[in-house]
PDB file of N, CA and C in Angstrom:
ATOM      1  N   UNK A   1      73.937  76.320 114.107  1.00 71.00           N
ATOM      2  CA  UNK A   1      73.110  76.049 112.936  1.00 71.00           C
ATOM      3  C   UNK A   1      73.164  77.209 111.935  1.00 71.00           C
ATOM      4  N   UNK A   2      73.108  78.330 112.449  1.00 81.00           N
ATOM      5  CA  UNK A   2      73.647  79.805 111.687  1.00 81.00           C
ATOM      6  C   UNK A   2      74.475  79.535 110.879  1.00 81.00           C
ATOM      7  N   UNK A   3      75.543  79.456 111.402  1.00 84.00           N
ATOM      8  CA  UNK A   3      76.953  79.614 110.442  1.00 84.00           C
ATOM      9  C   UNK A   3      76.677  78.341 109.496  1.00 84.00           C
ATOM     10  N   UNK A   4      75.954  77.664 109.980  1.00 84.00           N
ATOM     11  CA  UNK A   4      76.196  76.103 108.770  1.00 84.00           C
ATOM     12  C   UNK A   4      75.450  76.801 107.736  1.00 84.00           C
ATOM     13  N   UNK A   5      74.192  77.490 107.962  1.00 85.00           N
ATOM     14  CA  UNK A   5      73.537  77.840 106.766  1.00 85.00           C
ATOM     15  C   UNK A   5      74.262  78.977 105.958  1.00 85.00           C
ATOM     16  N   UNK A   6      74.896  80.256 106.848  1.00 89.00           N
ATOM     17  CA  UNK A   6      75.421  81.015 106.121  1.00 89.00           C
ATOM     18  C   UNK A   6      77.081  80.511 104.976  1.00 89.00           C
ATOM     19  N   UNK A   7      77.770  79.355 105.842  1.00 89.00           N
ATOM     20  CA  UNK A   7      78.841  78.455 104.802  1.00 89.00           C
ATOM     21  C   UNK A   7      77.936  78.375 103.499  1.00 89.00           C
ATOM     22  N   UNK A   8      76.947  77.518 103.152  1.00 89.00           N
ATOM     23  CA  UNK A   8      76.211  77.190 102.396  1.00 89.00           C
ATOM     24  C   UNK A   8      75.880  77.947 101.388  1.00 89.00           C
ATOM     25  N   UNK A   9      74.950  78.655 102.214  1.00 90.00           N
ATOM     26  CA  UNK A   9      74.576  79.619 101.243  1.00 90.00           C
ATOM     27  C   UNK A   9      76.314  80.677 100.267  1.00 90.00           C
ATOM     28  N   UNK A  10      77.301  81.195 101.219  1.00 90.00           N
ATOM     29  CA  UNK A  10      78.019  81.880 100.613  1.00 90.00           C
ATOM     30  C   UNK A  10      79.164  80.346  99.678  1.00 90.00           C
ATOM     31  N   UNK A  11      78.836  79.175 100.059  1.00 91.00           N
ATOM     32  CA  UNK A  11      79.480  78.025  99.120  1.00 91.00           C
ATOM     33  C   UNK A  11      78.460  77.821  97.892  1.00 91.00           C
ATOM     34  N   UNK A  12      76.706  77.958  97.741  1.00 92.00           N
ATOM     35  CA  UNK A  12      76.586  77.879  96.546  1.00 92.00           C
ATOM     36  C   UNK A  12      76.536  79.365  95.526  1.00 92.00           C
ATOM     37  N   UNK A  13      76.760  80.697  96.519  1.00 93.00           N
ATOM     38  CA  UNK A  13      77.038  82.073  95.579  1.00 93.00           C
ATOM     39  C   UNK A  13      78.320  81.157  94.881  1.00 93.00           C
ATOM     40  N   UNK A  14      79.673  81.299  95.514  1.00 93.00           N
ATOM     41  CA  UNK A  14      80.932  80.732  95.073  1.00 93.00           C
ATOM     42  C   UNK A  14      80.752  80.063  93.793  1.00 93.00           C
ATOM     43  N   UNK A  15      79.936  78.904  94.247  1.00 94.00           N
ATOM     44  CA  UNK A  15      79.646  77.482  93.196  1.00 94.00           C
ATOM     45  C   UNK A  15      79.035  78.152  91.716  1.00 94.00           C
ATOM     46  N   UNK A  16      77.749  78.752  91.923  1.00 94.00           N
ATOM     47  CA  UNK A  16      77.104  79.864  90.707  1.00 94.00           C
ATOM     48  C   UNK A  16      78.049  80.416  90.095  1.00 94.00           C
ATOM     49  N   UNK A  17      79.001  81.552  90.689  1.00 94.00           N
ATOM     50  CA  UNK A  17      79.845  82.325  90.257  1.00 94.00           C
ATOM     51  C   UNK A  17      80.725  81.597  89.316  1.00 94.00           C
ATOM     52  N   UNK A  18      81.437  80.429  89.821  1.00 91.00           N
ATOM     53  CA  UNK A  18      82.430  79.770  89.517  1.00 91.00           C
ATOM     54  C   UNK A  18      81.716  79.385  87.950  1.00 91.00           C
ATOM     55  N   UNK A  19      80.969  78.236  88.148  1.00 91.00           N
ATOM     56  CA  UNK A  19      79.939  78.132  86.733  1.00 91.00           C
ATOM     57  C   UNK A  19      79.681  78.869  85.360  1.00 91.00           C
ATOM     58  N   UNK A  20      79.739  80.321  86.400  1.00 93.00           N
ATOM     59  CA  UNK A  20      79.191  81.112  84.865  1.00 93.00           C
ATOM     60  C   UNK A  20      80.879  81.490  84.694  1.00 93.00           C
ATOM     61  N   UNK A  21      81.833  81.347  85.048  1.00 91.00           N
ATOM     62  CA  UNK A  21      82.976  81.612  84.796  1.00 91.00           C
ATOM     63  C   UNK A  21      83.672  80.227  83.742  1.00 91.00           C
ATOM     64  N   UNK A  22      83.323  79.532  84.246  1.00 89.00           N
ATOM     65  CA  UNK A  22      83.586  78.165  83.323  1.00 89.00           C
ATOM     66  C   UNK A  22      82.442  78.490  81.458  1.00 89.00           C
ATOM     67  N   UNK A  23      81.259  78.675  81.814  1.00 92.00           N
ATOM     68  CA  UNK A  23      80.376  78.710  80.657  1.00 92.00           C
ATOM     69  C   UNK A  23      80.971  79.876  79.931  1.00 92.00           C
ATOM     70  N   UNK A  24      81.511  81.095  80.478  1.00 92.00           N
ATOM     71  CA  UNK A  24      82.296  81.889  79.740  1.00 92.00           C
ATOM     72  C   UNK A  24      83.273  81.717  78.975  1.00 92.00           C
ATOM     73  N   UNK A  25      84.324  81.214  79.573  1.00 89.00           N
ATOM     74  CA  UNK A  25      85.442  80.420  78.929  1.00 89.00           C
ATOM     75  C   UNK A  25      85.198  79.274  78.070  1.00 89.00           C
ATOM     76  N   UNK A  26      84.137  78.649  78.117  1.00 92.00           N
ATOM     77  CA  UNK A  26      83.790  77.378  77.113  1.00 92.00           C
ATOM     78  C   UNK A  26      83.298  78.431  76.232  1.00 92.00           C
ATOM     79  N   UNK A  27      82.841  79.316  75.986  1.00 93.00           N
ATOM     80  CA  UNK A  27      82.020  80.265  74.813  1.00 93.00           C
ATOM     81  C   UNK A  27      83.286  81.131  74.138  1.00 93.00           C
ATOM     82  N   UNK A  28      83.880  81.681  74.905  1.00 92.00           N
ATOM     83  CA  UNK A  28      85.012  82.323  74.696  1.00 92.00           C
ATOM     84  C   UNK A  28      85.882  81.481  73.513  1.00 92.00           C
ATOM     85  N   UNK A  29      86.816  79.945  74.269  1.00 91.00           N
ATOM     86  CA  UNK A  29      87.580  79.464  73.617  1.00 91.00           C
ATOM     87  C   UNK A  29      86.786  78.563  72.685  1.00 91.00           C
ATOM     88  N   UNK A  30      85.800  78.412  72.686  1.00 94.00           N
ATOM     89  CA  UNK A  30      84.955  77.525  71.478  1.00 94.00           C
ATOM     90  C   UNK A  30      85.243  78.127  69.969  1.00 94.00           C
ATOM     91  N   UNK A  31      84.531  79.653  70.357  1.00 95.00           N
ATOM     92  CA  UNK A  31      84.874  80.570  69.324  1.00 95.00           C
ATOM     93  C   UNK A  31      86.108  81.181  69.165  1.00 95.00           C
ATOM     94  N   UNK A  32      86.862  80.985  69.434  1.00 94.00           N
ATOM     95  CA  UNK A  32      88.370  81.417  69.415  1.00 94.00           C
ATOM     96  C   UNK A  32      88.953  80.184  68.859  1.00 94.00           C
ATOM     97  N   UNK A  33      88.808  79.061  69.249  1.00 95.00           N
ATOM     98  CA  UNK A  33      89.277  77.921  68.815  1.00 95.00           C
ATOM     99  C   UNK A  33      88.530  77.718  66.965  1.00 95.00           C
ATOM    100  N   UNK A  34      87.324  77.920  66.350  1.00 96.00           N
ATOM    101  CA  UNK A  34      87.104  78.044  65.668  1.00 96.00           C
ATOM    102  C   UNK A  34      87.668  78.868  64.300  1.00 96.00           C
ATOM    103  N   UNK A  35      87.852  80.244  64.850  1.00 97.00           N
ATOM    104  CA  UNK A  35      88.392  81.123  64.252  1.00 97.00           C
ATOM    105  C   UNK A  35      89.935  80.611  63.697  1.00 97.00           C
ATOM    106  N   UNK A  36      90.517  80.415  64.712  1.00 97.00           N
ATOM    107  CA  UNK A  36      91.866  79.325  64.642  1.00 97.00           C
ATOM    108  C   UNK A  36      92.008  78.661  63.582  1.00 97.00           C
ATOM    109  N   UNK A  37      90.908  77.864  63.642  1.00 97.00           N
ATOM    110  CA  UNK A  37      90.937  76.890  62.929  1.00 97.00           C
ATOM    111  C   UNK A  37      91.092  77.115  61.526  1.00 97.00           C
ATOM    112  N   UNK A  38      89.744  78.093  60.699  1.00 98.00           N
ATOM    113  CA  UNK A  38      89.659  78.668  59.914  1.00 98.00           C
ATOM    114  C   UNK A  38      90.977  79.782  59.306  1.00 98.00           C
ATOM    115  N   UNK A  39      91.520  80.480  60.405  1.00 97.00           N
ATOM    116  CA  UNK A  39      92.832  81.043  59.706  1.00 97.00           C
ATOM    117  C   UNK A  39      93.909  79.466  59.505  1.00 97.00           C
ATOM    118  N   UNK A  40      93.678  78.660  59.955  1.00 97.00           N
ATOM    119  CA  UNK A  40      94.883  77.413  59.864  1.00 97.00           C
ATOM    120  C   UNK A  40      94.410  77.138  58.568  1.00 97.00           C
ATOM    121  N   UNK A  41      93.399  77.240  57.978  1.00 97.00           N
ATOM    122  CA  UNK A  41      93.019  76.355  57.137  1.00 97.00           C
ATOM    123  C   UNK A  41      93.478  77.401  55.607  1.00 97.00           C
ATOM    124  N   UNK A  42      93.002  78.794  56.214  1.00 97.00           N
ATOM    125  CA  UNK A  42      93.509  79.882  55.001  1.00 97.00           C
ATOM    126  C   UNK A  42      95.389  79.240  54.866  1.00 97.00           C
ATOM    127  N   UNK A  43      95.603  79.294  55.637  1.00 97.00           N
ATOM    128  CA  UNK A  43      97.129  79.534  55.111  1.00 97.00           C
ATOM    129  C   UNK A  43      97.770  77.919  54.635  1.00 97.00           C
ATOM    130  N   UNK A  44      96.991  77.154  54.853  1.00 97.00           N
ATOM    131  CA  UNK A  44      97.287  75.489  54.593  1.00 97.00           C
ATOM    132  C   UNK A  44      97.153  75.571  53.039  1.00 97.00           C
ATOM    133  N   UNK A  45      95.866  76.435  52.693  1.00 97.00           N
ATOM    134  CA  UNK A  45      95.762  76.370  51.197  1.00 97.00           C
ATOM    135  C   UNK A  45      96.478  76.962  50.418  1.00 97.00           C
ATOM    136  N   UNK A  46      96.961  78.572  51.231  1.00 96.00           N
ATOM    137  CA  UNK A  46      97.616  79.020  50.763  1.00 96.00           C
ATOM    138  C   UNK A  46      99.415  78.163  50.675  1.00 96.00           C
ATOM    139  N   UNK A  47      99.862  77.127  51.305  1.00 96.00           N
ATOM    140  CA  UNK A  47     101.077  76.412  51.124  1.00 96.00           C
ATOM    141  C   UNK A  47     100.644  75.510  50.416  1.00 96.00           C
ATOM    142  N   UNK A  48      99.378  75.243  49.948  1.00 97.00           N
ATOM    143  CA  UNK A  48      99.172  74.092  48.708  1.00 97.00           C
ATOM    144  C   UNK A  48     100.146  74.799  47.657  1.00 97.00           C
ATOM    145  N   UNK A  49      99.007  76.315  47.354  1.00 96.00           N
ATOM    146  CA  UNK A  49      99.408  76.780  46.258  1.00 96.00           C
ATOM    147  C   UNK A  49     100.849  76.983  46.085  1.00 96.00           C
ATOM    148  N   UNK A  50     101.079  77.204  47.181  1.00 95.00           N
ATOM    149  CA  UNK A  50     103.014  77.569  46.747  1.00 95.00           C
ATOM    150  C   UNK A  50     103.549  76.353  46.522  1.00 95.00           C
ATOM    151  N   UNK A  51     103.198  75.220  47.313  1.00 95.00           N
ATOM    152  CA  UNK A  51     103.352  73.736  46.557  1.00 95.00           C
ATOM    153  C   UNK A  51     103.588  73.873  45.034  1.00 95.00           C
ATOM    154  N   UNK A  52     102.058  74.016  44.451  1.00 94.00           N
ATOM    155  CA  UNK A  52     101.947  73.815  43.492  1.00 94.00           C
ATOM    156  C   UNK A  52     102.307  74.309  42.465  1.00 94.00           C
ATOM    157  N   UNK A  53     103.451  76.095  42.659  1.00 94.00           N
ATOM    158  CA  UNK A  53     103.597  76.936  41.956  1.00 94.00           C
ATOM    159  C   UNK A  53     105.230  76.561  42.449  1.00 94.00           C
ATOM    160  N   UNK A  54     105.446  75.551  42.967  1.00 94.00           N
ATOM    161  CA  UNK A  54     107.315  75.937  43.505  1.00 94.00           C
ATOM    162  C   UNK A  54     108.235  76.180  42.396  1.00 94.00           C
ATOM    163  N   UNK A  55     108.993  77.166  42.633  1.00 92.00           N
ATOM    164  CA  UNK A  55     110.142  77.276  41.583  1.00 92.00           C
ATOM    165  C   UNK A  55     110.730  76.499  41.543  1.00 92.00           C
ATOM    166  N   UNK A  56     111.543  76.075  40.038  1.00 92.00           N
ATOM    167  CA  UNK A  56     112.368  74.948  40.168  1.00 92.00           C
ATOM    168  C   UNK A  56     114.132  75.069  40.693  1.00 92.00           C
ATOM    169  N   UNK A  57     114.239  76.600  40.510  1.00 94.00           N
ATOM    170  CA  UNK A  57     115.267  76.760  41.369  1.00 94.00           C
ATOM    171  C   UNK A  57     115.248  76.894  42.786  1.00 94.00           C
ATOM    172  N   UNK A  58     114.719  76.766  43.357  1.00 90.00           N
ATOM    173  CA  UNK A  58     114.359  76.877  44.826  1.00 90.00           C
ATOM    174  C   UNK A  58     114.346  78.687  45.185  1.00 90.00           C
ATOM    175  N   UNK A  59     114.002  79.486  44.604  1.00 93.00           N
ATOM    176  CA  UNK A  59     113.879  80.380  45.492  1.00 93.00           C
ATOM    177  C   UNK A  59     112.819  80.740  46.168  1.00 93.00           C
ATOM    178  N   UNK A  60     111.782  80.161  46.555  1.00 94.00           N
ATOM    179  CA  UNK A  60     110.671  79.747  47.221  1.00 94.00           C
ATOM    180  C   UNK A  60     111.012  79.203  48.295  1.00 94.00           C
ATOM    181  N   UNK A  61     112.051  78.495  48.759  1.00 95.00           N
ATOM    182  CA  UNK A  61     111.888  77.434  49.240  1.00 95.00           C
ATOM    183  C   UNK A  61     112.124  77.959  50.707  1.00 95.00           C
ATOM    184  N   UNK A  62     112.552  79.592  51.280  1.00 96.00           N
ATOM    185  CA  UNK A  62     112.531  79.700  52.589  1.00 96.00           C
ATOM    186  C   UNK A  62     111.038  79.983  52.959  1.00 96.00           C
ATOM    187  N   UNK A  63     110.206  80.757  51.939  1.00 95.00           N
ATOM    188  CA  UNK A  63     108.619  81.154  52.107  1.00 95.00           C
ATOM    189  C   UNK A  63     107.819  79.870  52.192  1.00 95.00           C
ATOM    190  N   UNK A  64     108.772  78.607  51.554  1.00 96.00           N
ATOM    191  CA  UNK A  64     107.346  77.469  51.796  1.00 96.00           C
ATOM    192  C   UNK A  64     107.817  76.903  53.191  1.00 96.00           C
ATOM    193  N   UNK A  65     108.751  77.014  53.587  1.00 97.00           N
ATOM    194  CA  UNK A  65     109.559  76.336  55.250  1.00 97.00           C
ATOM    195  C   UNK A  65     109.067  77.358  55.863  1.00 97.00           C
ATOM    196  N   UNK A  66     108.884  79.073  55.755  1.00 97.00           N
ATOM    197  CA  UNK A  66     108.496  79.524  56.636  1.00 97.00           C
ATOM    198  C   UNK A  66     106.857  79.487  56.925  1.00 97.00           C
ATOM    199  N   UNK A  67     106.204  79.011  56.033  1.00 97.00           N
ATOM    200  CA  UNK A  67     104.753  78.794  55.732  1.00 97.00           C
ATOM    201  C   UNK A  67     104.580  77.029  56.936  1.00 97.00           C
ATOM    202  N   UNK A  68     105.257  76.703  56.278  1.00 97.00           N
ATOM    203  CA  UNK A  68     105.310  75.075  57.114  1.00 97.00           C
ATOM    204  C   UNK A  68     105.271  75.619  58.518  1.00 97.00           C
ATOM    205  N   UNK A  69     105.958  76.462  58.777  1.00 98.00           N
ATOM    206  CA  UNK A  69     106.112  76.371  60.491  1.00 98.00           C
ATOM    207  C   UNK A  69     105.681  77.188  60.835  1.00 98.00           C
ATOM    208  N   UNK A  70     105.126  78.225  60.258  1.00 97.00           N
ATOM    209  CA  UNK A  70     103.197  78.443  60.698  1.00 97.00           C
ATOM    210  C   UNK A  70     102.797  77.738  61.042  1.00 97.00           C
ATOM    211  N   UNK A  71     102.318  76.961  59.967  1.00 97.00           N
ATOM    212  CA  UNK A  71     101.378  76.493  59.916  1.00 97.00           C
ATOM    213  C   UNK A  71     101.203  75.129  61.449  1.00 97.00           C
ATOM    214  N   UNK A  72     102.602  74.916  61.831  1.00 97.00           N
ATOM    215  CA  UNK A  72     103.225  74.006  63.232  1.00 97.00           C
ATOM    216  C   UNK A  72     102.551  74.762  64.223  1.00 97.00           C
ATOM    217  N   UNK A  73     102.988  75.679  63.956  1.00 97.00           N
ATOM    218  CA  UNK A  73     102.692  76.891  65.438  1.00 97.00           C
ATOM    219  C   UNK A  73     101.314  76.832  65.320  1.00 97.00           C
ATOM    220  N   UNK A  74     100.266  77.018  64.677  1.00 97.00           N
ATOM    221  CA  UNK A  74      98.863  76.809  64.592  1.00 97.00           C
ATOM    222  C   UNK A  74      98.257  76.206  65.124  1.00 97.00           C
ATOM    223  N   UNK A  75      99.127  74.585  64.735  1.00 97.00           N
ATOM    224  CA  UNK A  75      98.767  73.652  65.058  1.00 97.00           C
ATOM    225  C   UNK A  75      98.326  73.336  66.584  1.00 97.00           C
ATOM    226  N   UNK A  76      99.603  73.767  67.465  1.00 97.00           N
ATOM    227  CA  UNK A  76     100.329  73.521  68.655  1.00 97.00           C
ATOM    228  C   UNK A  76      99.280  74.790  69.427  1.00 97.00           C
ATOM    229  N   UNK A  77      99.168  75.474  68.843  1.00 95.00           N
ATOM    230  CA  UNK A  77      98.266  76.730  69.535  1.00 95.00           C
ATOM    231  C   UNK A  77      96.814  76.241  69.434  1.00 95.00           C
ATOM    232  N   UNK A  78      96.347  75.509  68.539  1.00 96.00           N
ATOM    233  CA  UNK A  78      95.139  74.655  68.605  1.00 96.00           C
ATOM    234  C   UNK A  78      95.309  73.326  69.298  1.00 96.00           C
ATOM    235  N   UNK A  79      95.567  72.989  69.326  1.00 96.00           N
ATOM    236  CA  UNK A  79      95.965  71.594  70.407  1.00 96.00           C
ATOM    237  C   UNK A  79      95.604  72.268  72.234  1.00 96.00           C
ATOM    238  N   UNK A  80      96.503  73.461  72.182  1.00 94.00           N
ATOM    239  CA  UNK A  80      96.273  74.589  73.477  1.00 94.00           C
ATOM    240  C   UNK A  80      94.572  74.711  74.102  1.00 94.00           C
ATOM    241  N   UNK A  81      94.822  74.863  72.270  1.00 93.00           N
ATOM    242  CA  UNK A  81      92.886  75.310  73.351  1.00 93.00           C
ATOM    243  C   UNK A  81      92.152  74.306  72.888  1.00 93.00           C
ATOM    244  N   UNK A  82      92.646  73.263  72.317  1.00 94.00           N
ATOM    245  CA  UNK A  82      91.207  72.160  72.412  1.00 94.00           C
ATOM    246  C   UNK A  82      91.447  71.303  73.843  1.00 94.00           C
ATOM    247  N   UNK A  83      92.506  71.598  74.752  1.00 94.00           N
ATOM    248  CA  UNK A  83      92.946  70.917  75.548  1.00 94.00           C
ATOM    249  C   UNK A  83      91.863  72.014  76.912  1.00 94.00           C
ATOM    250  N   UNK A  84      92.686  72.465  76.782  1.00 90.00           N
ATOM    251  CA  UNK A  84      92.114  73.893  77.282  1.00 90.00           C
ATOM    252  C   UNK A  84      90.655  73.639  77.762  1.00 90.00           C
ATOM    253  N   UNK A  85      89.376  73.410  76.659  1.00 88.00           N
ATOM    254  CA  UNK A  85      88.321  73.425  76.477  1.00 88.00           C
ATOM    255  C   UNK A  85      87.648  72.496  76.991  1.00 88.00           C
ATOM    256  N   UNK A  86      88.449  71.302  76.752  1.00 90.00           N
ATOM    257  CA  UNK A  86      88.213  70.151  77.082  1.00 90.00           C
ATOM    258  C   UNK A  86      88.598  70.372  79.017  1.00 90.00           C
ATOM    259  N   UNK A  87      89.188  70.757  79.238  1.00 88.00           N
ATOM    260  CA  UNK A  87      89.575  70.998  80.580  1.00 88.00           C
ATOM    261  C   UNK A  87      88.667  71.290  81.336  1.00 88.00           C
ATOM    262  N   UNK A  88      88.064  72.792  80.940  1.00 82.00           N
ATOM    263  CA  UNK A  88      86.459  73.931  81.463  1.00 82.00           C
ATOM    264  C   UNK A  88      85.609  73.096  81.105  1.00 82.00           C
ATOM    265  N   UNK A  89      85.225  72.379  79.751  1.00 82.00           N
ATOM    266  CA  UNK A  89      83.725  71.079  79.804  1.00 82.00           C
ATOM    267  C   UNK A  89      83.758  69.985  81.118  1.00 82.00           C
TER     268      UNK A  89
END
């Protein structure tokens, strides 16, 4: 009967521990995922504007492709942690 109680007891320390390790990581990547978001959104506007300012000779045109695929990688790195997040909830 001992050992059943001492399993227990050292399975709900484990269980607690585990918990506040999950509530960490949901706080952690919530706000990390946010921040994300907000730099995705700086540099989205910032490829409006180069949109909207494109030269007509194209010499812009590797800064707006390299802006585009930022802005991919962002994407794909947010997808990461909304997956992520969704995982620890």
């Amino acid at each position: 009967k001992e050992p059943m109680r001492t399993t227990l007891t050292d399975f709900r320390a484990d269980m607690r521990e585990h918990l506040e390790t999950l509530r960490s990581n949901i706080e952690y990547l919530a706000d990390e995922h946010n921040k994300q978001r907000e730099y995705r959104d700086e540099i989205a506007e910032q490829l409006q504007d180069m949109l909207e300012d494109r030269q007509p000779d194209g010499s812009d045109d590797e800064a707006i492709a390299r802006t585009q695929r930022h802005i991919g990688h962002l994407d794909r790195e947010l997808a990461e942690m909304a997956a992520a997040l969704a995982a620890d909830k």
